PDB file of C-alpha atoms in Angstrom:
ATOM      1  CA  GLU X   1      -4.892 -26.992 -12.929  1.00 71.00           C
ATOM      2  CA  ALA X   2      -4.290 -26.732  -9.229  1.00 80.00           C
ATOM      3  CA  GLU X   3      -6.159 -24.442  -7.313  1.00 92.00           C
ATOM      4  CA  VAL X   4      -6.441 -22.095  -4.491  1.00 96.00           C
ATOM      5  CA  ALA X   5     -10.049 -23.645  -3.020  1.00 97.00           C
ATOM      6  CA  GLN X   6     -11.930 -21.397  -0.263  1.00 97.00           C
ATOM      7  CA  SER X   7     -15.326 -22.231   1.872  1.00 97.00           C
ATOM      8  CA  PRO X   8     -17.680 -21.423   2.041  1.00 97.00           C
ATOM      9  CA  ARG X   9     -18.657 -19.029  -1.488  1.00 96.00           C
ATOM     10  CA  TYR X  10     -20.886 -16.986   0.587  1.00 97.00           C
ATOM     11  CA  LYS X  11     -21.619 -16.858   4.141  1.00 97.00           C
ATOM     12  CA  ILE X  12     -24.580 -13.953   5.747  1.00 97.00           C
ATOM     13  CA  THR X  13     -24.665 -13.483   9.411  1.00 97.00           C
ATOM     14  CA  GLU X  14     -25.676 -11.185  12.235  1.00 96.00           C
ATOM     15  CA  LYS X  15     -23.301  -8.673  14.019  1.00 96.00           C
ATOM     16  CA  SER X  16     -21.747 -10.436  16.808  1.00 96.00           C
ATOM     17  CA  GLN X  17     -22.400 -13.828  15.673  1.00 97.00           C
ATOM     18  CA  ALA X  18     -18.819 -15.204  14.738  1.00 97.00           C
ATOM     19  CA  VAL X  19     -17.947 -16.487  11.073  1.00 97.00           C
ATOM     20  CA  ALA X  20     -14.895 -18.685   9.708  1.00 97.00           C
ATOM     21  CA  PHE X  21     -13.286 -18.909   6.764  1.00 97.00           C
ATOM     22  CA  TRP X  22     -11.371 -22.049   4.915  1.00 97.00           C
ATOM     23  CA  CYS X  23      -8.416 -22.263   2.697  1.00 97.00           C
ATOM     24  CA  ASP X  24      -6.479 -25.181   1.069  1.00 97.00           C
ATOM     25  CA  PRO X  25      -3.880 -23.845  -0.676  1.00 96.00           C
ATOM     26  CA  ILE X  26      -2.182 -25.046  -3.786  1.00 95.00           C
ATOM     27  CA  SER X  27      -0.010 -27.981  -3.085  1.00 93.00           C
ATOM     28  CA  GLY X  28       3.080 -27.489  -2.139  1.00 90.00           C
ATOM     29  CA  HIS X  29       2.575 -23.819  -1.967  1.00 92.00           C
ATOM     30  CA  ALA X  30       4.505 -22.638   1.538  1.00 89.00           C
ATOM     31  CA  THR X  31       3.314 -19.065   1.864  1.00 91.00           C
ATOM     32  CA  LEU X  32      -0.269 -18.766   2.003  1.00 94.00           C
ATOM     33  CA  TYR X  33      -1.997 -15.109   2.414  1.00 95.00           C
ATOM     34  CA  TRP X  34      -5.541 -13.701   3.519  1.00 97.00           C
ATOM     35  CA  TYR X  35      -6.491 -10.683   1.810  1.00 97.00           C
ATOM     36  CA  ARG X  36      -9.954  -8.389   2.673  1.00 97.00           C
ATOM     37  CA  GLN X  37     -11.189  -7.046  -0.879  1.00 97.00           C
ATOM     38  CA  ILE X  38     -13.945  -4.117   0.123  1.00 95.00           C
ATOM     39  CA  LEU X  39     -15.948  -3.493  -3.115  1.00 91.00           C
ATOM     40  CA  GLY X  40     -14.550  -1.477  -5.455  1.00 89.00           C
ATOM     41  CA  GLN X  41     -11.335  -1.235  -3.720  1.00 93.00           C
ATOM     42  CA  GLY X  42      -7.810  -3.327  -4.066  1.00 94.00           C
ATOM     43  CA  PRO X  43      -7.171  -6.431  -1.890  1.00 96.00           C
ATOM     44  CA  GLU X  44      -5.680  -5.619   1.716  1.00 95.00           C
ATOM     45  CA  LEU X  45      -3.274  -8.081   3.177  1.00 93.00           C
ATOM     46  CA  LEU X  46      -4.329  -9.127   6.403  1.00 96.00           C
ATOM     47  CA  VAL X  47      -1.879 -11.776   7.050  1.00 94.00           C
ATOM     48  CA  GLN X  48       0.996 -13.753   5.717  1.00 92.00           C
ATOM     49  CA  PHE X  49       2.167 -17.205   6.791  1.00 92.00           C
ATOM     50  CA  GLN X  50       5.110 -19.025   5.989  1.00 89.00           C
ATOM     51  CA  ASP X  51       4.619 -22.897   6.512  1.00 91.00           C
ATOM     52  CA  GLU X  52       2.980 -22.430   9.867  1.00 92.00           C
ATOM     53  CA  SER X  53       4.290 -19.248  11.168  1.00 91.00           C
ATOM     54  CA  VAL X  54       2.965 -16.220  10.872  1.00 92.00           C
ATOM     55  CA  VAL X  55       5.116 -13.664   8.862  1.00 87.00           C
ATOM     56  CA  ASP X  56       2.786 -10.391   8.577  1.00 88.00           C
ATOM     57  CA  ASP X  57       0.233  -9.760  10.493  1.00 92.00           C
ATOM     58  CA  SER X  58       0.288  -6.374  11.125  1.00 88.00           C
ATOM     59  CA  GLN X  59      -2.810  -4.922   9.474  1.00 91.00           C
ATOM     60  CA  LEU X  60      -5.016  -7.568  11.267  1.00 95.00           C
ATOM     61  CA  PRO X  61      -7.389  -6.487  13.660  1.00 94.00           C
ATOM     62  CA  LYS X  62      -6.459  -8.639  16.467  1.00 93.00           C
ATOM     63  CA  ASP X  63      -8.908  -7.863  18.991  1.00 95.00           C
ATOM     64  CA  ARG X  64     -11.568  -9.960  16.902  1.00 97.00           C
ATOM     65  CA  PHE X  65      -9.633 -11.591  13.885  1.00 97.00           C
ATOM     66  CA  SER X  66      -7.411 -14.755  14.155  1.00 97.00           C
ATOM     67  CA  ALA X  67      -5.953 -16.830  11.751  1.00 97.00           C
ATOM     68  CA  GLU X  68      -4.032 -20.101  12.216  1.00 96.00           C
ATOM     69  CA  ARG X  69      -2.557 -22.606   9.727  1.00 95.00           C
ATOM     70  CA  LEU X  70      -1.484 -25.256  12.132  1.00 86.00           C
ATOM     71  CA  LYS X  71       0.030 -28.141  10.129  1.00 87.00           C
ATOM     72  CA  GLY X  72       1.357 -25.260   7.425  1.00 84.00           C
ATOM     73  CA  VAL X  73      -0.705 -26.530   4.884  1.00 92.00           C
ATOM     74  CA  ASP X  74      -4.768 -25.115   4.714  1.00 95.00           C
ATOM     75  CA  SER X  75      -5.645 -22.264   6.860  1.00 97.00           C
ATOM     76  CA  THR X  76      -8.527 -21.011   8.832  1.00 97.00           C
ATOM     77  CA  LEU X  77      -9.428 -17.046   9.904  1.00 98.00           C
ATOM     78  CA  LYS X  78     -11.749 -16.545  11.850  1.00 98.00           C
ATOM     79  CA  ILE X  79     -14.045 -13.407  13.080  1.00 97.00           C
ATOM     80  CA  GLN X  80     -15.535 -13.215  16.253  1.00 97.00           C
ATOM     81  CA  PRO X  81     -17.563 -11.069  16.803  1.00 96.00           C
ATOM     82  CA  ALA X  82     -18.360  -9.966  13.552  1.00 97.00           C
ATOM     83  CA  GLU X  83     -19.320  -5.938  12.737  1.00 96.00           C
ATOM     84  CA  LEU X  84     -21.292  -4.765   9.761  1.00 96.00           C
ATOM     85  CA  GLY X  85     -17.868  -3.075   8.598  1.00 95.00           C
ATOM     86  CA  ASP X  86     -16.692  -6.603   8.097  1.00 97.00           C
ATOM     87  CA  SER X  87     -18.971  -7.254   4.740  1.00 97.00           C
ATOM     88  CA  ALA X  88     -16.337  -7.298   2.320  1.00 97.00           C
ATOM     89  CA  MET X  89     -14.537 -10.234   0.013  1.00 97.00           C
ATOM     90  CA  TYR X  90     -11.885 -12.347   1.733  1.00 98.00           C
ATOM     91  CA  LEU X  91      -9.140 -13.768  -0.477  1.00 98.00           C
ATOM     92  CA  CYS X  92      -7.317 -16.247   0.328  1.00 98.00           C
ATOM     93  CA  ALA X  93      -3.850 -16.550  -1.701  1.00 96.00           C
ATOM     94  CA  SER X  94      -0.903 -19.070  -2.233  1.00 94.00           C
ATOM     95  CA  SER X  95       2.821 -19.325  -3.282  1.00 91.00           C
ATOM     96  CA  LEU X  96       5.299 -21.637  -3.868  1.00 86.00           C
ATOM     97  CA  VAL X  97       8.811 -19.190  -3.324  1.00 74.00           C
ATOM     98  CA  ARG X  98       9.363 -19.958   0.285  1.00 62.00           C
ATOM     99  CA  TRP X  99      11.050 -16.332   1.410  1.00 58.00           C
ATOM    100  CA  GLY X 100       9.365 -13.572  -0.418  1.00 55.00           C
ATOM    101  CA  ALA X 101      11.161 -12.326  -3.703  1.00 59.00           C
ATOM    102  CA  LYS X 102       9.563 -12.863  -7.086  1.00 66.00           C
ATOM    103  CA  ASN X 103       6.582 -14.421  -5.221  1.00 77.00           C
ATOM    104  CA  ILE X 104       3.688 -14.799  -8.062  1.00 87.00           C
ATOM    105  CA  GLN X 105       0.371 -15.804  -5.610  1.00 91.00           C
ATOM    106  CA  TYR X 106      -2.607 -17.551  -7.203  1.00 94.00           C
ATOM    107  CA  PHE X 107      -6.063 -16.695  -5.561  1.00 96.00           C
ATOM    108  CA  GLY X 108      -8.926 -18.501  -4.733  1.00 97.00           C
ATOM    109  CA  ALA X 109     -12.333 -17.529  -5.658  1.00 96.00           C
ATOM    110  CA  GLY X 110     -12.916 -15.676  -2.315  1.00 97.00           C
ATOM    111  CA  THR X 111     -15.730 -16.123   0.039  1.00 97.00           C
ATOM    112  CA  ARG X 112     -18.126 -13.031  -0.010  1.00 97.00           C
ATOM    113  CA  LEU X 113     -19.357 -11.893   3.727  1.00 97.00           C
ATOM    114  CA  SER X 114     -22.928 -10.187   4.484  1.00 97.00           C
ATOM    115  CA  VAL X 115     -23.205  -8.982   8.128  1.00 97.00           C
ATOM    116  CA  LEU X 116     -26.537  -7.836   8.786  1.00 96.00           C
TER     117      LEU X 116
ATOM    118  CA  GLU K   1       4.143   6.389   2.437  1.00 80.00           C
ATOM    119  CA  ASP K   2       4.295   3.665   0.081  1.00 84.00           C
ATOM    120  CA  GLN K   3       1.096   3.715  -2.111  1.00 91.00           C
ATOM    121  CA  VAL K   4      -0.141   2.236  -5.713  1.00 95.00           C
ATOM    122  CA  THR K   5      -2.414   4.461  -7.756  1.00 96.00           C
ATOM    123  CA  GLN K   6      -3.947   2.841 -10.910  1.00 98.00           C
ATOM    124  CA  SER K   7      -5.572   5.362 -13.738  1.00 97.00           C
ATOM    125  CA  PRO K   8      -7.833   5.245 -14.826  1.00 97.00           C
ATOM    126  CA  GLU K   9     -10.708   4.004 -12.214  1.00 97.00           C
ATOM    127  CA  ALA K  10     -13.014   3.175 -15.264  1.00 97.00           C
ATOM    128  CA  LEU K  11     -12.286   2.384 -18.932  1.00 97.00           C
ATOM    129  CA  ARG K  12     -15.143   2.200 -21.708  1.00 98.00           C
ATOM    130  CA  LEU K  13     -13.888   1.127 -25.010  1.00 97.00           C
ATOM    131  CA  GLN K  14     -15.909   0.183 -28.189  1.00 97.00           C
ATOM    132  CA  GLU K  15     -14.318  -3.314 -29.784  1.00 97.00           C
ATOM    133  CA  GLY K  16     -10.835  -2.900 -31.581  1.00 97.00           C
ATOM    134  CA  GLU K  17     -10.184   0.206 -30.206  1.00 97.00           C
ATOM    135  CA  SER K  18      -6.704   0.173 -28.305  1.00 97.00           C
ATOM    136  CA  SER K  19      -5.683   2.018 -25.130  1.00 98.00           C
ATOM    137  CA  SER K  20      -3.276   1.548 -21.892  1.00 98.00           C
ATOM    138  CA  LEU K  21      -3.993   0.947 -18.186  1.00 98.00           C
ATOM    139  CA  ASN K  22      -1.583   3.159 -15.824  1.00 98.00           C
ATOM    140  CA  CYS K  23      -0.300   2.062 -12.646  1.00 98.00           C
ATOM    141  CA  SER K  24       1.910   4.248 -10.754  1.00 97.00           C
ATOM    142  CA  TYR K  25       3.739   3.243  -7.499  1.00 95.00           C
ATOM    143  CA  THR K  26       5.923   5.121  -4.624  1.00 92.00           C
ATOM    144  CA  VAL K  27       7.471   2.225  -2.425  1.00 86.00           C
ATOM    145  CA  SER K  28      11.179   1.529  -1.430  1.00 80.00           C
ATOM    146  CA  GLY K  29      12.955  -1.754  -2.635  1.00 81.00           C
ATOM    147  CA  LEU K  30      10.787  -2.488  -5.104  1.00 85.00           C
ATOM    148  CA  ARG K  31      11.106  -6.345  -5.934  1.00 86.00           C
ATOM    149  CA  GLY K  32       8.462  -6.931  -8.565  1.00 91.00           C
ATOM    150  CA  LEU K  33       5.480  -5.442 -10.257  1.00 94.00           C
ATOM    151  CA  PHE K  34       2.530  -7.777 -10.569  1.00 95.00           C
ATOM    152  CA  TRP K  35      -1.071  -7.715 -13.372  1.00 97.00           C
ATOM    153  CA  TYR K  36      -4.527  -9.357 -12.068  1.00 97.00           C
ATOM    154  CA  ARG K  37      -7.480  -9.683 -13.825  1.00 97.00           C
ATOM    155  CA  GLN K  38     -10.930  -9.758 -11.780  1.00 97.00           C
ATOM    156  CA  ASP K  39     -13.581 -10.873 -13.002  1.00 96.00           C
ATOM    157  CA  PRO K  40     -17.281  -9.840 -11.083  1.00 92.00           C
ATOM    158  CA  GLY K  41     -17.628 -11.995  -7.570  1.00 89.00           C
ATOM    159  CA  LYS K  42     -14.233 -13.852  -8.662  1.00 92.00           C
ATOM    160  CA  GLY K  43     -10.512 -14.085  -7.489  1.00 95.00           C
ATOM    161  CA  PRO K  44      -7.962 -12.170  -9.231  1.00 96.00           C
ATOM    162  CA  GLU K  45      -6.652 -14.428 -11.935  1.00 96.00           C
ATOM    163  CA  PHE K  46      -2.389 -13.975 -12.701  1.00 94.00           C
ATOM    164  CA  LEU K  47      -1.270 -11.981 -15.644  1.00 96.00           C
ATOM    165  CA  PHE K  48       2.410 -11.009 -15.566  1.00 93.00           C
ATOM    166  CA  THR K  49       4.777 -10.372 -12.984  1.00 94.00           C
ATOM    167  CA  LEU K  50       7.736  -7.656 -13.694  1.00 94.00           C
ATOM    168  CA  TYR K  51      10.725  -7.095 -12.568  1.00 90.00           C
ATOM    169  CA  SER K  52      12.962  -4.715 -13.771  1.00 90.00           C
ATOM    170  CA  ALA K  53      12.736  -1.412 -15.984  1.00 92.00           C
ATOM    171  CA  GLY K  54      12.707  -1.925 -19.502  1.00 94.00           C
ATOM    172  CA  GLU K  55      10.718  -5.484 -19.251  1.00 95.00           C
ATOM    173  CA  GLU K  56       8.101  -5.769 -21.173  1.00 96.00           C
ATOM    174  CA  LYS K  57       5.660  -8.980 -21.186  1.00 96.00           C
ATOM    175  CA  GLU K  58       2.806  -9.895 -23.573  1.00 96.00           C
ATOM    176  CA  LYS K  59      -0.026 -12.206 -23.756  1.00 94.00           C
ATOM    177  CA  GLU K  60      -2.595 -12.192 -26.293  1.00 95.00           C
ATOM    178  CA  ARG K  61      -4.066  -8.620 -26.602  1.00 96.00           C
ATOM    179  CA  LEU K  62      -2.054  -7.834 -23.708  1.00 97.00           C
ATOM    180  CA  LYS K  63       1.071  -6.226 -23.074  1.00 98.00           C
ATOM    181  CA  ALA K  64       2.923  -5.019 -19.758  1.00 98.00           C
ATOM    182  CA  THR K  65       5.571  -2.525 -19.574  1.00 97.00           C
ATOM    183  CA  LEU K  66       7.795  -1.378 -16.242  1.00 96.00           C
ATOM    184  CA  THR K  67       9.482   1.798 -15.764  1.00 93.00           C
ATOM    185  CA  LYS K  68      11.005   3.111 -12.879  1.00 90.00           C
ATOM    186  CA  LYS K  69       7.802   4.873 -11.582  1.00 93.00           C
ATOM    187  CA  GLU K  70       5.080   3.440 -13.680  1.00 96.00           C
ATOM    188  CA  SER K  71       3.901  -0.300 -15.609  1.00 97.00           C
ATOM    189  CA  PHE K  72       1.332  -0.098 -19.053  1.00 98.00           C
ATOM    190  CA  LEU K  73      -0.894  -2.378 -19.796  1.00 98.00           C
ATOM    191  CA  HIS K  74      -1.461  -1.657 -23.179  1.00 98.00           C
ATOM    192  CA  ILE K  75      -5.073  -3.260 -24.730  1.00 97.00           C
ATOM    193  CA  THR K  76      -4.702  -4.326 -28.465  1.00 97.00           C
ATOM    194  CA  ALA K  77      -7.895  -4.286 -30.366  1.00 97.00           C
ATOM    195  CA  PRO K  78      -9.901  -5.392 -27.041  1.00 97.00           C
ATOM    196  CA  LYS K  79     -12.843  -8.126 -27.390  1.00 97.00           C
ATOM    197  CA  PRO K  80     -16.180  -7.992 -24.878  1.00 97.00           C
ATOM    198  CA  GLU K  81     -14.587 -10.611 -23.164  1.00 97.00           C
ATOM    199  CA  ASP K  82     -11.528  -8.630 -22.051  1.00 97.00           C
ATOM    200  CA  SER K  83     -14.140  -6.560 -19.723  1.00 98.00           C
ATOM    201  CA  ALA K  84     -12.780  -6.867 -16.011  1.00 97.00           C
ATOM    202  CA  THR K  85     -11.347  -5.003 -13.269  1.00 97.00           C
ATOM    203  CA  TYR K  86      -7.620  -4.681 -13.654  1.00 98.00           C
ATOM    204  CA  LEU K  87      -5.155  -4.815 -10.811  1.00 98.00           C
ATOM    205  CA  CYS K  88      -1.537  -3.881 -10.266  1.00 97.00           C
ATOM    206  CA  ALA K  89       0.472  -4.738  -7.397  1.00 95.00           C
ATOM    207  CA  VAL K  90       3.555  -4.576  -5.696  1.00 93.00           C
ATOM    208  CA  GLN K  91       6.211  -6.526  -3.821  1.00 88.00           C
ATOM    209  CA  ALA K  92       8.414  -4.081  -2.074  1.00 83.00           C
ATOM    210  CA  SER K  93      10.506  -4.888   1.134  1.00 77.00           C
ATOM    211  CA  GLY K  94       9.071  -4.948   4.404  1.00 69.00           C
ATOM    212  CA  THR K  95      10.307  -5.041   7.836  1.00 67.00           C
ATOM    213  CA  SER K  96      12.869  -7.511   9.381  1.00 66.00           C
ATOM    214  CA  GLY K  97      13.730  -8.996   6.396  1.00 67.00           C
ATOM    215  CA  THR K  98       9.461  -9.660   5.097  1.00 70.00           C
ATOM    216  CA  TYR K  99       8.141  -8.444   1.570  1.00 75.00           C
ATOM    217  CA  LYS K 100       4.839  -6.639   1.437  1.00 80.00           C
ATOM    218  CA  TYR K 101       2.255  -6.807  -0.916  1.00 86.00           C
ATOM    219  CA  ILE K 102       0.384  -3.508  -1.947  1.00 92.00           C
ATOM    220  CA  PHE K 103      -2.421  -3.115  -4.573  1.00 95.00           C
ATOM    221  CA  GLY K 104      -3.910  -0.891  -6.519  1.00 96.00           C
ATOM    222  CA  THR K 105      -7.765   0.062  -6.293  1.00 96.00           C
ATOM    223  CA  GLY K 106      -8.171  -1.011 -10.256  1.00 97.00           C
ATOM    224  CA  THR K 107      -9.158   0.128 -13.742  1.00 98.00           C
ATOM    225  CA  ARG K 108     -12.682  -1.148 -14.496  1.00 97.00           C
ATOM    226  CA  LEU K 109     -12.541  -2.049 -18.064  1.00 98.00           C
ATOM    227  CA  LYS K 110     -15.950  -2.375 -20.277  1.00 98.00           C
ATOM    228  CA  VAL K 111     -15.517  -3.126 -23.988  1.00 97.00           C
ATOM    229  CA  LEU K 112     -18.699  -2.955 -25.948  1.00 97.00           C
ATOM    230  CA  ALA K 113     -19.304  -4.846 -28.865  1.00 95.00           C
TER     231      ALA K 113
END
């Protein structure tokens, strides 16, 4: 069964360091999403890609966060510098349908980030 | 403001004790409503999607229903393995022809043997 792959599963870093997360969506899925989930809360969308283009990054803190999906396949989310409040689970999801409607999102296992 | 609210926040059931979880929403231009199950330390697992009021979906002990203002996830004769957090998400019209996804905070279900 096809899955969304994420790495690393866990990341511990110190405040002000740079961190990067990687996501490989299900093959053929055009849309890719990055979410942040704080413990006890629902996922919050950070950025959405359609192929290699960003279609929504309105909730991405652009002063420290960046995301790219250069060839429209896998994606990287970077934080520089990391802050204590960035400690959370970072989830990647992908969906097949190219333009929005009736998109079922399939999630990866996530990367648990702890900033010390 | 678009909003998704789930209740209760937490629910403890005895094995076999049926109940319902609620997801109420206030969004402009609802495109779809999704239910996910999330186990501790894992990503959400897709359960159901509903698109129009009156629609129902079933899977094993779970049944999801949708009205114009809310959705229910009914759990019939639950088992301990049904223990998880159940998340509701709404897909709504965004800006410039895009779609946005709004998740609720989830209901933490614990089923006791």
